[in-house]
Short mmCIF file of C-alpha atoms in Angstrom, two decimals:
data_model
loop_
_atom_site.label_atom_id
_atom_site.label_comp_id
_atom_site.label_asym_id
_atom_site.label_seq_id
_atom_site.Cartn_x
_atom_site.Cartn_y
_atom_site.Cartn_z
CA UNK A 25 0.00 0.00 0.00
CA UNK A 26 3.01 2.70 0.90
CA UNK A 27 4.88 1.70 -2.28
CA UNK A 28 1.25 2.24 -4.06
CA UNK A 29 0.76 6.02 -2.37
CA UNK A 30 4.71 6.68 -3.07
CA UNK A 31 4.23 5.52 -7.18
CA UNK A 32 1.16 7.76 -7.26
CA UNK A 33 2.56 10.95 -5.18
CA UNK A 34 6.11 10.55 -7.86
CA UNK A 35 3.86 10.51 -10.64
CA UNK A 36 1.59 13.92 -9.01
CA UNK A 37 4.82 15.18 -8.63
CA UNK A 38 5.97 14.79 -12.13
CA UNK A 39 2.90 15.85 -13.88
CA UNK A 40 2.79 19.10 -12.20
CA UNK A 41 6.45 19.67 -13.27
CA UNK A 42 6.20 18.68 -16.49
CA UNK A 43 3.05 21.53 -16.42
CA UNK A 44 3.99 24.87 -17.58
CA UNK A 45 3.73 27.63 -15.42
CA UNK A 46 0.73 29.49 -15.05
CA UNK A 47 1.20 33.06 -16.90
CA UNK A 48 1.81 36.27 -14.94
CA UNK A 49 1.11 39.54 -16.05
CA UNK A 50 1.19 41.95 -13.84
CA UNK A 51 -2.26 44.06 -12.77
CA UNK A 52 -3.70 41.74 -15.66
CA UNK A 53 -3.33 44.17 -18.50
CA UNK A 54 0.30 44.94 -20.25
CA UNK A 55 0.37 48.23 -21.20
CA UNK A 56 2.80 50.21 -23.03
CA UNK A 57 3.74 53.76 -23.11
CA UNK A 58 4.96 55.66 -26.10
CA UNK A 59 7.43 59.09 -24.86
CA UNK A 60 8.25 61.09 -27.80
CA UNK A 61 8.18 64.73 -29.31
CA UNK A 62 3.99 64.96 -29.73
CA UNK A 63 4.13 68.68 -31.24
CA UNK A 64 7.84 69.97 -31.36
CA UNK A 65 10.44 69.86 -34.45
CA UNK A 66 10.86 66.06 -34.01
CA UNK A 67 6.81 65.39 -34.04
CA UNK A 68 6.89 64.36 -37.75
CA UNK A 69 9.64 61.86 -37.15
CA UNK A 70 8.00 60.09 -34.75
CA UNK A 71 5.39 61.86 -32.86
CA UNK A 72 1.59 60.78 -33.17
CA UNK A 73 2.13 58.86 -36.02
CA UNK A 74 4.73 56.46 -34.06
CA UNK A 75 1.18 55.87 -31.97
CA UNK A 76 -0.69 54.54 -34.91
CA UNK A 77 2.24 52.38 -35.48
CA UNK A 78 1.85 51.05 -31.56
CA UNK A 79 -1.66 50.82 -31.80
CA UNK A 80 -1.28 48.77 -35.33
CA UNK A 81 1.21 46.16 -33.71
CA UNK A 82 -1.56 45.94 -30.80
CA UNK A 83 -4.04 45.00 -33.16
CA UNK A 84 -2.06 42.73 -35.35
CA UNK A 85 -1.05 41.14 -32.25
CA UNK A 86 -4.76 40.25 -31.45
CA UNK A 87 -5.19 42.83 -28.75
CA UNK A 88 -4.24 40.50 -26.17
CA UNK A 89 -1.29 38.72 -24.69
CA UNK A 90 -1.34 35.53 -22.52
CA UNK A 91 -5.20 35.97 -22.59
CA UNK A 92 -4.71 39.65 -20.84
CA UNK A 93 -5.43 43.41 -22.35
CA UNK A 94 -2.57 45.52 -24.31
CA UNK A 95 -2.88 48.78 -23.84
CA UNK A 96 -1.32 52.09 -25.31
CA UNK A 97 -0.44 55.16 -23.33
CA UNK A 98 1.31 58.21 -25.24
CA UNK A 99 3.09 61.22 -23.50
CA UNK A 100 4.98 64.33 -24.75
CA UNK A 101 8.70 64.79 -23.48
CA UNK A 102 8.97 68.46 -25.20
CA UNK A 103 12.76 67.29 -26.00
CA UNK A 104 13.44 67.55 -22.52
CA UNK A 105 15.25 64.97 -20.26
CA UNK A 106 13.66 66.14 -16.73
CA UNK A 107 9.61 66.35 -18.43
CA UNK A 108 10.23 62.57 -19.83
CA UNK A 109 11.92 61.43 -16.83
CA UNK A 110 9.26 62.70 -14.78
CA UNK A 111 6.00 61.13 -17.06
CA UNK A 112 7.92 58.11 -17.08
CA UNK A 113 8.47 57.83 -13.44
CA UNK A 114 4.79 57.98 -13.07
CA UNK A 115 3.89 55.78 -15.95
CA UNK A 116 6.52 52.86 -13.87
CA UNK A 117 4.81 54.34 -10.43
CA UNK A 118 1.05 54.81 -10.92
CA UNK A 119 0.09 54.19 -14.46
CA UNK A 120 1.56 50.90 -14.25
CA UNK A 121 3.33 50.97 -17.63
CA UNK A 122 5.51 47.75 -18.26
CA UNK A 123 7.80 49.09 -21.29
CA UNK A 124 8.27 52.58 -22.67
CA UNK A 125 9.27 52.75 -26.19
CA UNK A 126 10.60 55.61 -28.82
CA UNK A 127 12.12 59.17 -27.04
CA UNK A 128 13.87 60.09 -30.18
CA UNK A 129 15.88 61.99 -27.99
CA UNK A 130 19.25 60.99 -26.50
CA UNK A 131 19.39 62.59 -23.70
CA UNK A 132 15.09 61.77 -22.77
CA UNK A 133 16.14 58.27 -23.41
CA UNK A 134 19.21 57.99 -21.16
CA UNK A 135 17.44 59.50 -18.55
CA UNK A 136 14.16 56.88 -19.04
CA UNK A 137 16.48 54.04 -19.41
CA UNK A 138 18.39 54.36 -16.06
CA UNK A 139 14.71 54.95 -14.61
CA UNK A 140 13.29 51.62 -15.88
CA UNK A 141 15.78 49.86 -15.35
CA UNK A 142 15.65 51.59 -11.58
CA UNK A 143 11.52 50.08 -11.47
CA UNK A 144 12.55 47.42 -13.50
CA UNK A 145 10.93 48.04 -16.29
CA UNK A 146 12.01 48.02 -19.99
CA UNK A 147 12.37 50.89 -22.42
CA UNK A 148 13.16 50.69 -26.07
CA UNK A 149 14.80 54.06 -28.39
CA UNK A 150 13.63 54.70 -32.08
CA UNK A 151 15.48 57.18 -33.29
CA UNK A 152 18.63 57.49 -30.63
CA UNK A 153 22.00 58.57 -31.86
CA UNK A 154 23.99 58.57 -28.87
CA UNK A 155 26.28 55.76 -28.97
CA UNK A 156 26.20 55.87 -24.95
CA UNK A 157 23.17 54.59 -24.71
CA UNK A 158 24.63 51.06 -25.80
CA UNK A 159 28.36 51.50 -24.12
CA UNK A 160 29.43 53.20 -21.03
CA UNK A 161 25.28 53.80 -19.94
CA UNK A 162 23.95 50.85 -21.12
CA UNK A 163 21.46 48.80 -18.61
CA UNK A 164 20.40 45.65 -18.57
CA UNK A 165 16.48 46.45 -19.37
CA UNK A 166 16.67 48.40 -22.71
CA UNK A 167 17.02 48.22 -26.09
CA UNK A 168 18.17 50.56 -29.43
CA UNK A 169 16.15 49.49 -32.48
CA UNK A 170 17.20 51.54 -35.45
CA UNK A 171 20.84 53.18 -35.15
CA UNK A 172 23.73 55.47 -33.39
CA UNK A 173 25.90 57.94 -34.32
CA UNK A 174 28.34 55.51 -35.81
CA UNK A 175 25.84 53.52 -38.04
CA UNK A 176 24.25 56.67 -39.39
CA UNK A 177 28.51 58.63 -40.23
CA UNK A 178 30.88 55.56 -40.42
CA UNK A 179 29.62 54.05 -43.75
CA UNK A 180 28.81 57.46 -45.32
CA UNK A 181 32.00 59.42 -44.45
CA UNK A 182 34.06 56.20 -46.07
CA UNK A 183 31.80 56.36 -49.42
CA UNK A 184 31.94 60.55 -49.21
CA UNK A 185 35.56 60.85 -49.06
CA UNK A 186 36.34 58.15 -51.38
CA UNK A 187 34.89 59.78 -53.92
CA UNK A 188 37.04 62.67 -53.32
CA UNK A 189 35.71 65.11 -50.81
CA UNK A 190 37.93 64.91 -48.07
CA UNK A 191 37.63 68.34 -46.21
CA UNK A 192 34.68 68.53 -44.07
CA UNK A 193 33.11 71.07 -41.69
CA UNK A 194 30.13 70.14 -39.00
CA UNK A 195 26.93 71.62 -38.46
CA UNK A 196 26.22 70.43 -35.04
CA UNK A 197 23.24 70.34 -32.27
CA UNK A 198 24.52 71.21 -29.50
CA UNK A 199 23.74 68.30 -27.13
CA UNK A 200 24.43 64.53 -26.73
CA UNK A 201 22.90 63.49 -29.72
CA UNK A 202 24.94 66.24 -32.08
CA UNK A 203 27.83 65.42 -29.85
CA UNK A 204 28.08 62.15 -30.61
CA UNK A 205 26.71 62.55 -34.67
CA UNK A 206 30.35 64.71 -34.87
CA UNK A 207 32.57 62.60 -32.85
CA UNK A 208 32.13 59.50 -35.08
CA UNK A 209 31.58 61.21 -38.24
CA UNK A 210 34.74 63.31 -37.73
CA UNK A 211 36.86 59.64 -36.84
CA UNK A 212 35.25 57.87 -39.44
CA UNK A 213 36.66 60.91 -42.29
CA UNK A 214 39.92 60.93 -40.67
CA UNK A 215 39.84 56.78 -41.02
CA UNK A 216 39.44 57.55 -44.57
CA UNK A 217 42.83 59.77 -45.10
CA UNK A 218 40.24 63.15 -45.02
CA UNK A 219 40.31 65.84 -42.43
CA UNK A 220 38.00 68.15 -40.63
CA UNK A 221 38.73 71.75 -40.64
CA UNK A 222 36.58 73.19 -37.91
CA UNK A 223 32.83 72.46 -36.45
CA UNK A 224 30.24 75.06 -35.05
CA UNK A 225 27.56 74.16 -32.62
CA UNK A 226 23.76 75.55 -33.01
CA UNK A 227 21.07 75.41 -30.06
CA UNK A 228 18.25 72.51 -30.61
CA UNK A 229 15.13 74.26 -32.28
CA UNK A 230 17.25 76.83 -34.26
CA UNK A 231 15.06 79.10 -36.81
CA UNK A 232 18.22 81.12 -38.38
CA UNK A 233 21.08 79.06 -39.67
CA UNK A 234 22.39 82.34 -41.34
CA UNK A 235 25.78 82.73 -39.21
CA UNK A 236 26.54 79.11 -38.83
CA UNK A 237 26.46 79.07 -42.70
CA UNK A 238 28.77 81.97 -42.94
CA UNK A 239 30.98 80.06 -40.99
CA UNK A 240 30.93 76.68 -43.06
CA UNK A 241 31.21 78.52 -45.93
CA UNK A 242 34.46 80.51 -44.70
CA UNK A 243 36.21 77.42 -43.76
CA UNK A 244 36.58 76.05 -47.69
CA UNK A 245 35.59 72.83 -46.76
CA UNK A 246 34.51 70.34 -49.45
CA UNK A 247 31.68 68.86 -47.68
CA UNK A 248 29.52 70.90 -45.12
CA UNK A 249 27.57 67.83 -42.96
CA UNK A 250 24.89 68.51 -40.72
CA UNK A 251 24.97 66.74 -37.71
CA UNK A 252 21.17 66.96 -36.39
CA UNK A 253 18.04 65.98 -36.97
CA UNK A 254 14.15 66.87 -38.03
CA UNK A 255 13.32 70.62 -38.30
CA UNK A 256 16.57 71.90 -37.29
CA UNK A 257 17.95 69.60 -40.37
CA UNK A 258 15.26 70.95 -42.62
CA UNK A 259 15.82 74.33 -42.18
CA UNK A 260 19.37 74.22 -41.99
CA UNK A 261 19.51 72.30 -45.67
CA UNK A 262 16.65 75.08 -47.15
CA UNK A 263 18.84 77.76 -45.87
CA UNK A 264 21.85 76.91 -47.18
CA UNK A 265 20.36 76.38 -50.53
CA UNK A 266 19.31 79.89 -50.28
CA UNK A 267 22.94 80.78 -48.88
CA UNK A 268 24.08 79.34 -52.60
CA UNK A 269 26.41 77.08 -50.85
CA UNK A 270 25.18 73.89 -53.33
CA UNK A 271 27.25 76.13 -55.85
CA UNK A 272 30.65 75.09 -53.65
CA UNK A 273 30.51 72.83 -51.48
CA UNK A 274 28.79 69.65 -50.92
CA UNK A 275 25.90 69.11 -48.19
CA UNK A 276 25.86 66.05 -46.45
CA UNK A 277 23.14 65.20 -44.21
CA UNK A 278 23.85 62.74 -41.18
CA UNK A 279 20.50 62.15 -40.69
CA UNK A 280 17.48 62.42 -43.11
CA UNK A 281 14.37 61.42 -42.19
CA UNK A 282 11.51 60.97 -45.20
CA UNK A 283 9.28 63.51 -43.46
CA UNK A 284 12.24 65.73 -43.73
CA UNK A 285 12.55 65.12 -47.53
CA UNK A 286 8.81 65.69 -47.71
CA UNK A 287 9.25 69.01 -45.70
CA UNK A 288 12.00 69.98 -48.09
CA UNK A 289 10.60 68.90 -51.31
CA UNK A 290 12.86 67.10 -53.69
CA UNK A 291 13.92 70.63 -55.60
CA UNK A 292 15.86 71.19 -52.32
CA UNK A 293 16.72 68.06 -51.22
CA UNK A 294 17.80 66.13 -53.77
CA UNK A 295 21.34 64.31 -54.01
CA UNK A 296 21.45 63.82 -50.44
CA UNK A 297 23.53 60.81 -49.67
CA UNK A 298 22.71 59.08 -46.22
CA UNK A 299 22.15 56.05 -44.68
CA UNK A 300 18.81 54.55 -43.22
CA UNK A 301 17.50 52.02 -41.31
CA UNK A 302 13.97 51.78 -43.53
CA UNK A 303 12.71 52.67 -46.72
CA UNK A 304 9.07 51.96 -46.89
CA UNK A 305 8.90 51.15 -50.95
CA UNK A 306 12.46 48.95 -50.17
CA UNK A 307 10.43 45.72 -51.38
CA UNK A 308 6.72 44.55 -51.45
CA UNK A 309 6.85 43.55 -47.81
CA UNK A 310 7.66 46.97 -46.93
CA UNK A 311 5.26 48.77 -49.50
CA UNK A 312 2.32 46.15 -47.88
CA UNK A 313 2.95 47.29 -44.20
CA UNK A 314 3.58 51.16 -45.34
CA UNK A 315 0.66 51.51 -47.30
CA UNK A 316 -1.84 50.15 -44.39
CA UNK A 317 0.23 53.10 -41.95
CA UNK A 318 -0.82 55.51 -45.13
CA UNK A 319 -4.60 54.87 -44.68
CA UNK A 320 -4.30 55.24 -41.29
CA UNK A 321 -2.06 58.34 -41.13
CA UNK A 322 -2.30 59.75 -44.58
CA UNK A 323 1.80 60.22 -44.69
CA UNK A 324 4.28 57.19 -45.53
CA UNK A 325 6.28 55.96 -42.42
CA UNK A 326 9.63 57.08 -40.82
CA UNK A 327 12.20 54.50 -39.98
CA UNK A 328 11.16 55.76 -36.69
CA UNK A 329 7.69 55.00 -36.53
CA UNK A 330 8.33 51.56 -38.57
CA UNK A 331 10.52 50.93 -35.89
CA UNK A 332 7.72 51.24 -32.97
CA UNK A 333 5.48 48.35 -34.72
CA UNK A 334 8.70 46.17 -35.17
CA UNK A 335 9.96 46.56 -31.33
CA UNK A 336 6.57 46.47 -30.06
CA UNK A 337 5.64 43.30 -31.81
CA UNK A 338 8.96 41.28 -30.80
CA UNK A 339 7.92 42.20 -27.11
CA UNK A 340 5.20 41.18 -26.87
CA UNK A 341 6.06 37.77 -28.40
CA UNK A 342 8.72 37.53 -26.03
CA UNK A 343 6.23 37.73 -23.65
CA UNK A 344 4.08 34.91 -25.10
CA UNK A 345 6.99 32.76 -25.09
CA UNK A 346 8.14 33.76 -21.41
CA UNK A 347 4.55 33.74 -20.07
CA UNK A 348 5.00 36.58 -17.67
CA UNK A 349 5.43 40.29 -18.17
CA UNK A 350 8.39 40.16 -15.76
CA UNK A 351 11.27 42.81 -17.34
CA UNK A 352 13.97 40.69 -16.69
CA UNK A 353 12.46 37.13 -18.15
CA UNK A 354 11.20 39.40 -20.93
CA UNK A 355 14.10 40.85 -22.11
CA UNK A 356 15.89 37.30 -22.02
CA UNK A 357 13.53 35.96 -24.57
CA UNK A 358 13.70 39.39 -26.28
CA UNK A 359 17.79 38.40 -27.32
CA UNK A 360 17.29 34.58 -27.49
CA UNK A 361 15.00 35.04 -30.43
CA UNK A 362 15.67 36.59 -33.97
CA UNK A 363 13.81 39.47 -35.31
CA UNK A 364 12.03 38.49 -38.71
CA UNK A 365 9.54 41.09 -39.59
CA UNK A 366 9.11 43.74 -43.03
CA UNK A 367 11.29 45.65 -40.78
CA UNK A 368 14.78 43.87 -40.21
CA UNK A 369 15.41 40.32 -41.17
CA UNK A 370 17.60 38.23 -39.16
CA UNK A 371 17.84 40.87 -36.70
CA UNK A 372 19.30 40.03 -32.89
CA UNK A 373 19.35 42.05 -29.95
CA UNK A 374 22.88 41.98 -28.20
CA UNK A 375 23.62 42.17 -24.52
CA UNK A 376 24.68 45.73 -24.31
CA UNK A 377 21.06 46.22 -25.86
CA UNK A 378 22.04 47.09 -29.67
CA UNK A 379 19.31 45.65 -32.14
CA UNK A 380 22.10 44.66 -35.23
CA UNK A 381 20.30 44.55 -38.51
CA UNK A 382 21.00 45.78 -42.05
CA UNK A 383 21.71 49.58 -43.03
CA UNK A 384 21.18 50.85 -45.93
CA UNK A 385 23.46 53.42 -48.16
CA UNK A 386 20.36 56.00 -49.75
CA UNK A 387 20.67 58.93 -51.78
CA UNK A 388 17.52 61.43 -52.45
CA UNK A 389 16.35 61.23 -55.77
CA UNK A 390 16.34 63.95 -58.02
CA UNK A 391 12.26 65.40 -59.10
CA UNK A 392 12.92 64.45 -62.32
CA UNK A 393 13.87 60.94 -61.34
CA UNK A 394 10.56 60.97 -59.14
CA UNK A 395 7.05 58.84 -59.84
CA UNK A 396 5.12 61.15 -57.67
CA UNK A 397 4.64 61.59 -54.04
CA UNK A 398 6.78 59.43 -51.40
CA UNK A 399 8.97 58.11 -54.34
CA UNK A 400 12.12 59.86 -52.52
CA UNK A 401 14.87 57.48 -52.36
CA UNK A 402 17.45 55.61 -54.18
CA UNK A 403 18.82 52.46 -52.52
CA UNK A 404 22.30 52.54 -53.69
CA UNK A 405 23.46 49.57 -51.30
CA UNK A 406 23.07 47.89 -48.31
CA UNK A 407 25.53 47.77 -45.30
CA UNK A 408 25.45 44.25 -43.57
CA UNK A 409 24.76 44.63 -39.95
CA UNK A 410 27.81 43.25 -38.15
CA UNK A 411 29.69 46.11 -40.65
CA UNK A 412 26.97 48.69 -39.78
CA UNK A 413 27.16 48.84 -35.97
CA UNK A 414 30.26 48.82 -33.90
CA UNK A 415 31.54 45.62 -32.31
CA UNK A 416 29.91 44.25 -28.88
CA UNK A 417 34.12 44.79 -27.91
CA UNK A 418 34.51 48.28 -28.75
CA UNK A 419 31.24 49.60 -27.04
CA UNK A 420 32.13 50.28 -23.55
CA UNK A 421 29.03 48.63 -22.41
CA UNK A 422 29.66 47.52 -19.01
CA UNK A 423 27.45 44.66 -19.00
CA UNK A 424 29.90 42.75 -21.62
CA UNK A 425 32.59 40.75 -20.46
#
């Protein structure tokens, strides 16, 4: 009879192991929270339309997770560190938000990132340029899904000065992201047996580029590159068209978005040579999910706003396949499994939190070379990932041993 009760309580035992776990999400909903530039110059980049996107990957998901509610939350950082800080602290605090996702600001998303992973919480960058974020500030709960300052200059600078133009003078934002756009940009030209003669620094939101230009155009530079972003890029590029300094020097961009190329128009932008993370009309998987964000927002995507669907979607299948919400268990499952989507293919996410996928080489097409609206870009090749990003070694992350 005891060796009866002892068979049966082994085999309880057993089945109950082999059982797997019951799922745990936390205050049965998972609800994510998308911090981003809602009505300043970085708005089109991201901005509500980087909401659709969130919302769409909700719905394609099924609207539901482990059997539990997905929600979306959206907040406005004003492209400053201590307003996002402070909506995210009470997203992780009260609103019970389990990832935040998109900043498009460097210095909004290392100040969210050390917060979440503080609460333990995850947050994920779109459009992020500082390369600090994945080396000396990295933590162990985030994520960079689209590019730094070396993916977007390294490439470029090598395929700019190899065709001749080897004198270059920056543009630059003054703060981290600008910083950091420079730094690499200016190593990657001098890599490439060019030089930099000088660099001036502008304040974020700048409406008059007029004695910055004077500047670049005094040093004799062959290439003038701008190292920021959204509106200040825009009007820095119309301004110097006005400034006639097309006639003498080259402009190089270090980061064009296609809203900013819409903003422009081709007449102004055209023969821009940069490198991207997305093109929406790249291939028919691309043109499929792109056209679907186009009935929805009326504008074609930005790498940016792809981006958001992509990240959001991988999350929450890493939750699936964790069965808990938990940051830590969720991020695991986050780099065990590839990313396969019309965004990246074959994409992994690395322990100092860098998402390494293809980049690709793009120049602006000229209006003549145009089919009509959205038809902006030229791929003119693509940079394999592992030659894209820098190495896991180099990146200061101090995570990696």
């Amino acid at each position: 009879m005891r060796l009866r009760l002892a068979l049966v309580t082994a085999l309880m035992v057993t089945g109950l192991a082999a059982l797997p776990a019951r799922a745990q999400i936390s205050d049965d909903v998972v609800r994510i929270g998308v911090l981003n530039d809602q009505t300043g110059l970085y708005a089109d980049l991201g901005g509500p339309g980087s909401v659709v996107a969130a919302k769409m990957a909700v719905e394609d998901f099924g609207g539901k997770v482990l059997g539990k509610p997905i929600e979306i939350v959206s907040g406005d950082h004003q492209n400053k560190s201590d307003v996002g800080a402070a909506i995210a602290r009470e997203w992780f605090d009260v609103g019970k938000v389990d990832m935040a996702i998109g900043f498009d600001h460097s210095a909004v998303a290392l100040a969210v990132s050390q917060l979440a992973a503080e609460k333990n919480r995850i947050a994920i960058a779109g459009a992020v340029g500082s390369t600090a974020f994945t080396g000396k500030s990295c933590t162990p709960l985030e994520a960079s899904w689209i590019y730094d300052s070396y993916a977007l200059t390294t490439s470029l600078a090598k395929a700019v000065v190899a065709e001749g133009h080897d004198s270059w003078f920056f543009l630059t934002v003054d703060y981290t992201f600008g910083h950091s756009l420079e730094a690499d940009a200016s190593a990657a030209v001098k890599a490439a047996g060019g030089k930099v003669l000088g660099s001036v620094r502008h304040p974020l939101n700048t409406a008059d580029f007029s004695s910055y230009l004077l500047q670049a155009q005094a040093s004799g530079a062959k290439v003038v590159a701008f190292a920021n972003g959204g509106g200040d890029m825009v009007n820095a590029t119309k301004q110097a068209n006005e400034f006639g300094l097309t006639k003498n020097q080259n402009i190089v961009s270090l980061l064009v978005f296609i809203s900013d190329v819409h903003s422009m128009q081709l007449q102004a932008a055209q023969g821009l040579k940069f490198v991207t993370a997305f093109y929406w009309d790249r291939n028919e998987e691309t043109r499929s999910w792109s056209k679907r964000f186009f009935e929805k927002f009326g504008r074609m995507p930005t790498m940016p706003q792809a981006a958001v669907y992509s990240a959001i979607t991988h999350y929450l299948g890493a939750i699936a396949a964790a069965g808990t919400d938990e940051a830590k268990a969720v991020m695991a499952k986050m780099r065990e499994r590839p990313v396969n989507d019309f965004y990246v293919k074959n994409g992994h996410l690395r322990a100092d939190g860098r998402l390494v996928h293809d980049m690709y080489l793009a120049q602006v097409k000229t209006p003549a070379e145009s089919r009509g609206p959205w038809d902006y870009y030229k791929i003119l090749s693509t940079i394999p990932g592992d030659q894209a990003f820098r190495s896991l070694a180099d990146g200061g992350c101090p995570l990696v041993r």
